[in-house]
XYZ file of N, CA and C in Angstrom:
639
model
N 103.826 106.089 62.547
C 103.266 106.015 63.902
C 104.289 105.501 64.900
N 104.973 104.753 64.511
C 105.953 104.216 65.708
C 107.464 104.716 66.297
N 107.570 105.948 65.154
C 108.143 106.938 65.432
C 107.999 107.899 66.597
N 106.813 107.798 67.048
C 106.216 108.409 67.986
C 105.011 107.606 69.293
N 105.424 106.862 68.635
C 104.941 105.560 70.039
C 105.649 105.646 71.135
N 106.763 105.300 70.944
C 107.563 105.441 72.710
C 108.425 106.536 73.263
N 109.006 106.719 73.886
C 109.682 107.856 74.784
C 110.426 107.577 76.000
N 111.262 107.726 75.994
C 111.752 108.040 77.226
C 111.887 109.591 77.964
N 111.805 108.895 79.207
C 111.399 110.504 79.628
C 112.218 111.167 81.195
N 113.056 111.781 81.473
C 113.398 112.105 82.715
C 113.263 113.268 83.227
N 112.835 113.336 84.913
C 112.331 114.342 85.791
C 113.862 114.332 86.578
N 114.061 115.707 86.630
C 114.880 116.143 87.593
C 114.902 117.162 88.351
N 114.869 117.610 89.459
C 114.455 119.012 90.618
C 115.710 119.109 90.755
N 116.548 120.317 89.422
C 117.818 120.949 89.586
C 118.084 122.162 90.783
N 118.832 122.027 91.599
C 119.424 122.908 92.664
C 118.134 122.887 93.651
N 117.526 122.125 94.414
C 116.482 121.349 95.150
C 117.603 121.128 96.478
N 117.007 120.917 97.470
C 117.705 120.236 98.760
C 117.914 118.740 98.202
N 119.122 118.019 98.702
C 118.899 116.451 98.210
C 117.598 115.952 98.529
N 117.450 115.981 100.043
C 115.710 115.366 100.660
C 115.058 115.722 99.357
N 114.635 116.561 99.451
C 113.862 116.943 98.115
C 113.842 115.900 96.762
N 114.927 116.399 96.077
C 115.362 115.858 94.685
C 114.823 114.454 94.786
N 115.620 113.508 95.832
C 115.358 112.215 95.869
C 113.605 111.846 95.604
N 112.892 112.668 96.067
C 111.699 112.168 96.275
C 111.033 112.535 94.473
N 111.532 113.170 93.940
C 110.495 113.507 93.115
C 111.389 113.415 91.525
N 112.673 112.988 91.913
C 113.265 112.309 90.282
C 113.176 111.361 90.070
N 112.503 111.059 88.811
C 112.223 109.796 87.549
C 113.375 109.530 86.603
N 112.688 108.228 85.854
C 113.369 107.790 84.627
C 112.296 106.966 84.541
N 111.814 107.190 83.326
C 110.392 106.715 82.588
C 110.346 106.434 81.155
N 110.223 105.160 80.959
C 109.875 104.199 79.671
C 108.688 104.908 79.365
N 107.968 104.604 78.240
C 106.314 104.738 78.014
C 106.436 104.528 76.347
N 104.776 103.603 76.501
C 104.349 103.586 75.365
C 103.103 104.552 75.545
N 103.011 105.181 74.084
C 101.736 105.934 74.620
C 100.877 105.726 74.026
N 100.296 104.460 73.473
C 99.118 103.619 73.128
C 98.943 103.154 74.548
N 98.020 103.332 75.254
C 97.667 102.376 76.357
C 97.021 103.274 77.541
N 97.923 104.051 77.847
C 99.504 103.950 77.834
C 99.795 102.634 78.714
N 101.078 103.038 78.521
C 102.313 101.715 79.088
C 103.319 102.443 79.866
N 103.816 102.512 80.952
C 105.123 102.782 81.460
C 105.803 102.350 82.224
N 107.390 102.045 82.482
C 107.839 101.763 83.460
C 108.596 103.136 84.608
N 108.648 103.451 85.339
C 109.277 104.532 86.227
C 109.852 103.963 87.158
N 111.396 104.522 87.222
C 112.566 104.271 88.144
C 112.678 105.414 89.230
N 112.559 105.494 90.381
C 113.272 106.284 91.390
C 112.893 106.602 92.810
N 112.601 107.336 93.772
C 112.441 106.623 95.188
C 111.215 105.502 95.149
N 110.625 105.430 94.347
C 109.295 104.396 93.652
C 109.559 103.736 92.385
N 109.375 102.347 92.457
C 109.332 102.286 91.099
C 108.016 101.873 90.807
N 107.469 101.870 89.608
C 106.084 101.646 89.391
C 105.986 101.290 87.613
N 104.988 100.542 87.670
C 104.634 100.101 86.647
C 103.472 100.246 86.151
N 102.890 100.851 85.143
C 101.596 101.323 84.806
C 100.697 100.391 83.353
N 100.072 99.083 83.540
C 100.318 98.514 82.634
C 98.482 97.913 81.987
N 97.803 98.228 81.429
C 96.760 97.896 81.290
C 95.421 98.211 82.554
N 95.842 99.407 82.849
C 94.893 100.029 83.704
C 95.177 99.300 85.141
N 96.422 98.736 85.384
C 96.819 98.249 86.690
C 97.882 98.914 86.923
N 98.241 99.392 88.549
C 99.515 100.071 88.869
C 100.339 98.935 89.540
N 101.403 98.777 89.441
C 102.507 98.228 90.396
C 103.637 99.045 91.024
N 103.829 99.042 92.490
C 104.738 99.800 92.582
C 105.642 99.169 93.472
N 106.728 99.635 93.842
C 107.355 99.024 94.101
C 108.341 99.789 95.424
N 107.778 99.920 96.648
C 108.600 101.070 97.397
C 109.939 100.632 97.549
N 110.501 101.435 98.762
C 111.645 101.127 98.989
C 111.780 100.137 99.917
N 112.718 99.593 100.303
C 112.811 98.066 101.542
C 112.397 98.399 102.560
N 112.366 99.809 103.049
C 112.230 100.202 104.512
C 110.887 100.619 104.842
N 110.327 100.981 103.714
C 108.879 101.506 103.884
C 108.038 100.134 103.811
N 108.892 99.096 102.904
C 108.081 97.552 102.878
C 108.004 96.920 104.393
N 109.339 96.910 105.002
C 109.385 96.530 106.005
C 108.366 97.020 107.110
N 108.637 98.756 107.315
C 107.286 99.494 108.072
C 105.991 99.058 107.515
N 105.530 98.356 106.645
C 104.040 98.232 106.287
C 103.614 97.191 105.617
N 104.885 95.825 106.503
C 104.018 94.816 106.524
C 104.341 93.814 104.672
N 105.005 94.437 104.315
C 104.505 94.088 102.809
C 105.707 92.552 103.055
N 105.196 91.611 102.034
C 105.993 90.675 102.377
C 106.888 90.764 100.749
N 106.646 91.277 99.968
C 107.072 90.742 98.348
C 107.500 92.612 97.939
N 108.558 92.365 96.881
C 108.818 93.781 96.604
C 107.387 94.395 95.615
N 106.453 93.771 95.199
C 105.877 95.106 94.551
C 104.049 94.637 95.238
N 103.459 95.631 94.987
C 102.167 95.440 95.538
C 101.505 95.963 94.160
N 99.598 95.645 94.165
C 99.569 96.059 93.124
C 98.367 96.978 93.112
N 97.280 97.919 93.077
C 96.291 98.897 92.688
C 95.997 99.256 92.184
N 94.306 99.385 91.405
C 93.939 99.767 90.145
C 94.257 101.396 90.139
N 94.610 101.890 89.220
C 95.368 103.133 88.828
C 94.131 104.427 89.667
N 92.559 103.750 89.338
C 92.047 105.235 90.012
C 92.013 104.926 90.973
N 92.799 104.391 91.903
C 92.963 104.518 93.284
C 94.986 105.438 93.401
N 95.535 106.144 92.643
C 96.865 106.470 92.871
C 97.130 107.847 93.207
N 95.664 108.491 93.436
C 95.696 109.684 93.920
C 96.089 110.497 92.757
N 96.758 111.971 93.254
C 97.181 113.435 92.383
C 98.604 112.862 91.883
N 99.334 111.758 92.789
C 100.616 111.973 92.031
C 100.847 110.699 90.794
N 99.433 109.903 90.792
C 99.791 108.706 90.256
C 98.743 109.485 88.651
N 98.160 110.553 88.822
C 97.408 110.992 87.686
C 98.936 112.340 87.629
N 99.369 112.688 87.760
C 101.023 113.570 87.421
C 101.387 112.878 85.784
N 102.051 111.568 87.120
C 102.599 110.014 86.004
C 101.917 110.435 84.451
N 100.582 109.447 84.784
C 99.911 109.293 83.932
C 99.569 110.363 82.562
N 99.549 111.914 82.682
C 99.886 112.973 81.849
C 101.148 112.864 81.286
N 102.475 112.516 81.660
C 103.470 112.777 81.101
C 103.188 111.978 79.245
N 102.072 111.202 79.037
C 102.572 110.618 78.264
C 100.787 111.325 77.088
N 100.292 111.793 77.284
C 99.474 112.688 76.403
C 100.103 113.877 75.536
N 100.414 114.156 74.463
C 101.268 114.701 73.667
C 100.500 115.372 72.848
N 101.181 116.177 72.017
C 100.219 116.727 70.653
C 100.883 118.203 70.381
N 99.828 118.555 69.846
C 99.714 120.327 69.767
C 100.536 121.299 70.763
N 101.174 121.942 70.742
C 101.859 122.169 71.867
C 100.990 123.441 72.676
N 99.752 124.142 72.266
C 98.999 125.326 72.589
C 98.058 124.326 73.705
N 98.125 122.363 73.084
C 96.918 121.868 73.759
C 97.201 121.274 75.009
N 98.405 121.131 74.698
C 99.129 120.753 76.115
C 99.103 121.792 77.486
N 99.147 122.757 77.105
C 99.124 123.610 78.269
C 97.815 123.787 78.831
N 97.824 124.270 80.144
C 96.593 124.580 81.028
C 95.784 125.665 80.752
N 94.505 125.870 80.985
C 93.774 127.007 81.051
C 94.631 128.046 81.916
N 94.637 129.186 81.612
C 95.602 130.242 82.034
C 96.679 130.492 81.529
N 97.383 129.747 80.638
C 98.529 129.783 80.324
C 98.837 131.054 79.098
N 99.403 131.880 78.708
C 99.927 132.430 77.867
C 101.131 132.439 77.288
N 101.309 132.532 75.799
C 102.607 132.096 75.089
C 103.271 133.779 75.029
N 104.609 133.628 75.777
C 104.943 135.465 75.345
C 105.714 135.329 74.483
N 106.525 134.135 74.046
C 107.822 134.165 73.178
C 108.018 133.162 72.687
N 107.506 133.012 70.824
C 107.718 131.386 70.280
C 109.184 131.898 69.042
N 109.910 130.996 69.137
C 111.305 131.206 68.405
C 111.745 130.306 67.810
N 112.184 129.903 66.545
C 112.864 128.878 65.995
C 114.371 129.430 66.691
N 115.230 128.121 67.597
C 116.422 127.771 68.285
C 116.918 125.926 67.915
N 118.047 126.195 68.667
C 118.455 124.383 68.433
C 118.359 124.502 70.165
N 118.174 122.817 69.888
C 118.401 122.035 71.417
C 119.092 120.781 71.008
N 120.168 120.999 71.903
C 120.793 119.756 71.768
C 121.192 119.418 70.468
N 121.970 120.066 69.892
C 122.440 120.214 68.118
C 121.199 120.199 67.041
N 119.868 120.135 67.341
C 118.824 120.050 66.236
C 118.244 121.254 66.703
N 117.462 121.529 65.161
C 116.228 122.175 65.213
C 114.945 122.053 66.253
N 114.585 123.106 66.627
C 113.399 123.127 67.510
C 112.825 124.626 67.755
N 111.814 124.739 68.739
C 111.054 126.011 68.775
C 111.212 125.998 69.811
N 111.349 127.052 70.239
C 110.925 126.984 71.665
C 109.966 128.280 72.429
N 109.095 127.742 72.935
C 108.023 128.354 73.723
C 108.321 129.014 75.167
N 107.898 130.324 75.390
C 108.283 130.681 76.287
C 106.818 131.081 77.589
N 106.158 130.608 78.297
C 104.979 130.879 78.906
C 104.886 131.328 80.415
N 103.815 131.775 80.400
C 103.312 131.863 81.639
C 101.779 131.400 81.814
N 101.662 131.197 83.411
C 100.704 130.085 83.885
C 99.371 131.313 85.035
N 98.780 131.312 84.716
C 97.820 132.633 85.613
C 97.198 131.532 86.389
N 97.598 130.612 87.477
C 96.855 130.097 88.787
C 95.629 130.479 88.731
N 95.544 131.605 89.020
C 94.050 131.872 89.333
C 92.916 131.450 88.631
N 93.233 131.820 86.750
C 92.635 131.189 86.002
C 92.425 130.049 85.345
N 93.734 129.121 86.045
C 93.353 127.568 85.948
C 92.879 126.838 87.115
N 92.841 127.695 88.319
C 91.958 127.104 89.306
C 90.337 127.491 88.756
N 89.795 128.839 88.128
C 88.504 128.376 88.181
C 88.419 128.086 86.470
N 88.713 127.832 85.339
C 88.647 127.106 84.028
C 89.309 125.862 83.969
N 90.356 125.369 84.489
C 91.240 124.180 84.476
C 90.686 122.910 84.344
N 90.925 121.995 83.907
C 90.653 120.377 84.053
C 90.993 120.289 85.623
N 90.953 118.893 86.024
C 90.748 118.936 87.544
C 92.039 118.821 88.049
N 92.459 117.910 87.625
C 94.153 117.597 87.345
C 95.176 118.910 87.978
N 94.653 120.136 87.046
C 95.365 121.177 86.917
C 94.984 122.427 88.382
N 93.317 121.700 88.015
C 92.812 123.000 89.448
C 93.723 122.012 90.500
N 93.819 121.115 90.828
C 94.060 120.604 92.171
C 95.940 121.442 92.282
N 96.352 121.415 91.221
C 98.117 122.057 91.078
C 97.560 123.289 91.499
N 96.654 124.135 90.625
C 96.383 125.735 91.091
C 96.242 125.778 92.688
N 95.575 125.296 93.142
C 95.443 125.322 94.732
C 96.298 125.286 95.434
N 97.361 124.286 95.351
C 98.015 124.094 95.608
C 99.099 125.526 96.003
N 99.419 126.085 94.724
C 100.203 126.640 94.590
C 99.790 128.144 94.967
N 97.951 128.642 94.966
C 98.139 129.824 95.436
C 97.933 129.293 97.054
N 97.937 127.860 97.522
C 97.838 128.120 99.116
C 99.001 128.559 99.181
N 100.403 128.432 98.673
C 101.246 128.724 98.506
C 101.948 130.780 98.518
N 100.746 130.865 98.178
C 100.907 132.472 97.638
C 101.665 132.465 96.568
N 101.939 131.342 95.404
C 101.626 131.526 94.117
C 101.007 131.818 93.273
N 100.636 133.031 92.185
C 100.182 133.354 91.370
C 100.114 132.710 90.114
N 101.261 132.815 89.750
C 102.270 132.481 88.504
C 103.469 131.607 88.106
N 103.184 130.668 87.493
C 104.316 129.750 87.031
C 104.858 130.189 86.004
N 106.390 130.133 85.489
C 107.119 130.316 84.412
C 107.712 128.616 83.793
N 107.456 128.654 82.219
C 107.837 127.294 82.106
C 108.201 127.650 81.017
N 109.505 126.905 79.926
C 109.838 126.869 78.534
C 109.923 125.601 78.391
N 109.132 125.816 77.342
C 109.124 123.962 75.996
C 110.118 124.251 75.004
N 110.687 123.236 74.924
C 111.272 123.013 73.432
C 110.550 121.871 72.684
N 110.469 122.127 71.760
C 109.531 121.234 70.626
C 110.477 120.846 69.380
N 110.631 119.782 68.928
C 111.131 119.150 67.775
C 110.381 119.885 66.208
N 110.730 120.023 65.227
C 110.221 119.943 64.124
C 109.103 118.824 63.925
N 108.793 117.952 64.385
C 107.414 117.107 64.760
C 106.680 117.171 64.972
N 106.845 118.526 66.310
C 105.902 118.677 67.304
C 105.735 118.211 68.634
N 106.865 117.299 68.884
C 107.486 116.184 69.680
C 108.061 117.244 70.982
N 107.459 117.081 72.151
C 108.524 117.625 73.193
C 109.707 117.324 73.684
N 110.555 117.956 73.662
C 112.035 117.601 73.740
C 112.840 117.888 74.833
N 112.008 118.835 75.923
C 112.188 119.590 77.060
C 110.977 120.210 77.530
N 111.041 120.416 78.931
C 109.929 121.338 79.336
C 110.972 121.940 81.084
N 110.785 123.332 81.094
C 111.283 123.562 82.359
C 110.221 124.216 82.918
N 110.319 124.557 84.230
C 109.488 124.629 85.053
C 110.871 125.633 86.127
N 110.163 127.181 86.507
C 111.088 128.218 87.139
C 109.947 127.671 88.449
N 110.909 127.804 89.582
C 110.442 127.377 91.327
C 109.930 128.785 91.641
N 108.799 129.356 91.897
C 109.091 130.668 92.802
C 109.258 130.526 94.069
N 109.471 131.826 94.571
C 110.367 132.188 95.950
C 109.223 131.457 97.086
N 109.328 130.190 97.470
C 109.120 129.556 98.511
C 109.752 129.145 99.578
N 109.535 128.805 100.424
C 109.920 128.549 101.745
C 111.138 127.213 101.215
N 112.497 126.821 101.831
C 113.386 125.888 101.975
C 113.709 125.475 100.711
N 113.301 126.389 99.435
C 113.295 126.229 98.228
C 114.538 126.864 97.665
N 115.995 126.770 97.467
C 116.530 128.190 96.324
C 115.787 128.538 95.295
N 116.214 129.948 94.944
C 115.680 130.827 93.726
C 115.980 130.346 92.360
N 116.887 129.584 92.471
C 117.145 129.190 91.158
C 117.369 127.327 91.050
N 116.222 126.687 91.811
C 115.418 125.858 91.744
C 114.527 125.854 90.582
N 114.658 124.518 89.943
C 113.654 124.111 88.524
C 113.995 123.086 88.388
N 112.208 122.557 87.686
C 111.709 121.260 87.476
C 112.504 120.952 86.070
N 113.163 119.710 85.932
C 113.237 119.666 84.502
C 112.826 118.492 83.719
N 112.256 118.279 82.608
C 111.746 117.276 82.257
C 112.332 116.928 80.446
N 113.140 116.009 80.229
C 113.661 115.915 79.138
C 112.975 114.382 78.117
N 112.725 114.636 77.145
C 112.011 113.606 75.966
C 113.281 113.291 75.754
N 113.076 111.768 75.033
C 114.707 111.036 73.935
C 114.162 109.906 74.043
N 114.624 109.385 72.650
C 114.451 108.362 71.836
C 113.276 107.702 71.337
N 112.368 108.915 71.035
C 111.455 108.608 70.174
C 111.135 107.430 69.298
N 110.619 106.461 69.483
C 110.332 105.062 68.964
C 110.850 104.160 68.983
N 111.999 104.481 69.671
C 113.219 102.965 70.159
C 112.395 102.365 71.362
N 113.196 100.995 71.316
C 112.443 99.940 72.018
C 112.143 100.286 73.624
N 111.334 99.983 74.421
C 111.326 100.644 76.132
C 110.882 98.986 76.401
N 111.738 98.735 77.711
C 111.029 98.015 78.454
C 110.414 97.846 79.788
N 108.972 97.390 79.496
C 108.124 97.671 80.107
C 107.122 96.047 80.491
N 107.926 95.346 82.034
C 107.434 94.515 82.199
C 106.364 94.286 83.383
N 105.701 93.680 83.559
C 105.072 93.292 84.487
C 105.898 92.467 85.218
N 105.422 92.633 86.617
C 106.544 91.908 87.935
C 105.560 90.646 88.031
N 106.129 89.143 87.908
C 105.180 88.164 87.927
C 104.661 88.078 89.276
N 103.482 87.464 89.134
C 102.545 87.273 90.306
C 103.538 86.961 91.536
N 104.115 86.031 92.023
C 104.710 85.849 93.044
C 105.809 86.862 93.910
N 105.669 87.727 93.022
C 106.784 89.200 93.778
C 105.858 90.146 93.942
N 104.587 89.890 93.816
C 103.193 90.922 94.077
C 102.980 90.449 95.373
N 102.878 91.331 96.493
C 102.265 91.078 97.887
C 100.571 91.190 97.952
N 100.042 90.272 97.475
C 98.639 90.416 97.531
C 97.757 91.163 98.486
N 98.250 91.261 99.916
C 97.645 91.962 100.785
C 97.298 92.941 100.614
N 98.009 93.787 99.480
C 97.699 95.025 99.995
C 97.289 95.488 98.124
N 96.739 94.480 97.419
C 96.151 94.500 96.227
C 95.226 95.813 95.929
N 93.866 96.010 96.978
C 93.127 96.770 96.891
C 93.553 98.608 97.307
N 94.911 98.232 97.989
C 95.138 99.432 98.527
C 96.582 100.348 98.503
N 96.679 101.670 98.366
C 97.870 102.377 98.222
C 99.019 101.714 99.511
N 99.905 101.368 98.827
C 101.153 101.954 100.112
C 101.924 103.249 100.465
């Protein structure tokens, strides 16, 4: 079991405008009993016994009052992007992971990264995970056909475990976007130690306890 307890995990938006990139790359601890995580990048945040901590940047603290670097909010108050987070760390089956709509066109034994792995090749039918989807997923479908998205393209790589080891994500042709824009999301170090602390009470700005910044 503890082979598969923790993870590290990183998000990166390859060939993105910088504006862009900055806002939406991670580096993420997690235990996934709990779960537990820590996340590094224009936010940092801490996800720790059904409490969020986050931690903006100095300038957004300054605009809003905050007196202490982290504030704190119970998690179902973190909106669509604080339930994003929170999925990265649900694992398993790799058919169960994917969304309603999704189809597998191409499964292959390949290496990643000098080992063995499979890798999955899919597509995502919007339409049919906006009306079958978990909610999570309809709220992405919407999203994406307000967009005049149809269709997402994504490849997994999977460990001999079953363990995800990669997941990409192809951008379609959107507005201020390049074409060869993609999400990338990489697994490592499966059961090595993560740390994952709580910010003590006195660097918590209480004011704003009940509410998002």
């Amino acid at each position: 079991m503890r082979e598969t307890s923790t993870v590290k995990v990183s998000m990166r938006a390859e060939n993105y405008p910088a504006s862009t990139a900055k806002m939406v790359n991670y580096d993420c601890e997690m235990e996934l009993v709990g779960p537990r995580m820590h996340c590094s990048g224009f936010l940092d945040f801490i996800l720790d016994s059904g409490e969020f901590y986050m931690k903006p940047p100095e300038r957004m603290r300054e605009q809003r009052g905050v007196t202490e670097p982290w504030v704190k909010l119970p998690a179902g108050k973190l909106g669509q992007s604080g339930t994003d987070f929170s999925q990265l760390s649900k694992f398993g089956d790799i058919e169960r992971m994917l969304p309603e709509g999704s189809t597998i066109n191409e499964k292959r034994k390949t290496e990643f990264d000098g080992r063995k792995a499979v890798r999955y090749d899919v597509t995502v039918d919007m339409n049919v995970t906006l009306e079958k989807g978990e909610q999570r997923h309809r709220q992405r479908a919407q999203r994406m056909l307000d967009r005049g998205v149809e269709e997402l393209e994504y490849v997994f790589w999977v460990d001999e475990r079953g363990l995800p080891m990669r997941i990409t994500s192809e951008i379609p042709d959107m507005a201020g976007i390049p074409s060869d824009a993609r999400m990338v999301i990489t697994y490592s170090d499966w059961g090595e130690p993560v740390d994952i602390t709580v910010p003590p009470a006195e660097k918590v700005d209480e004011q704003y306890t009940q509410d998002p910044v």
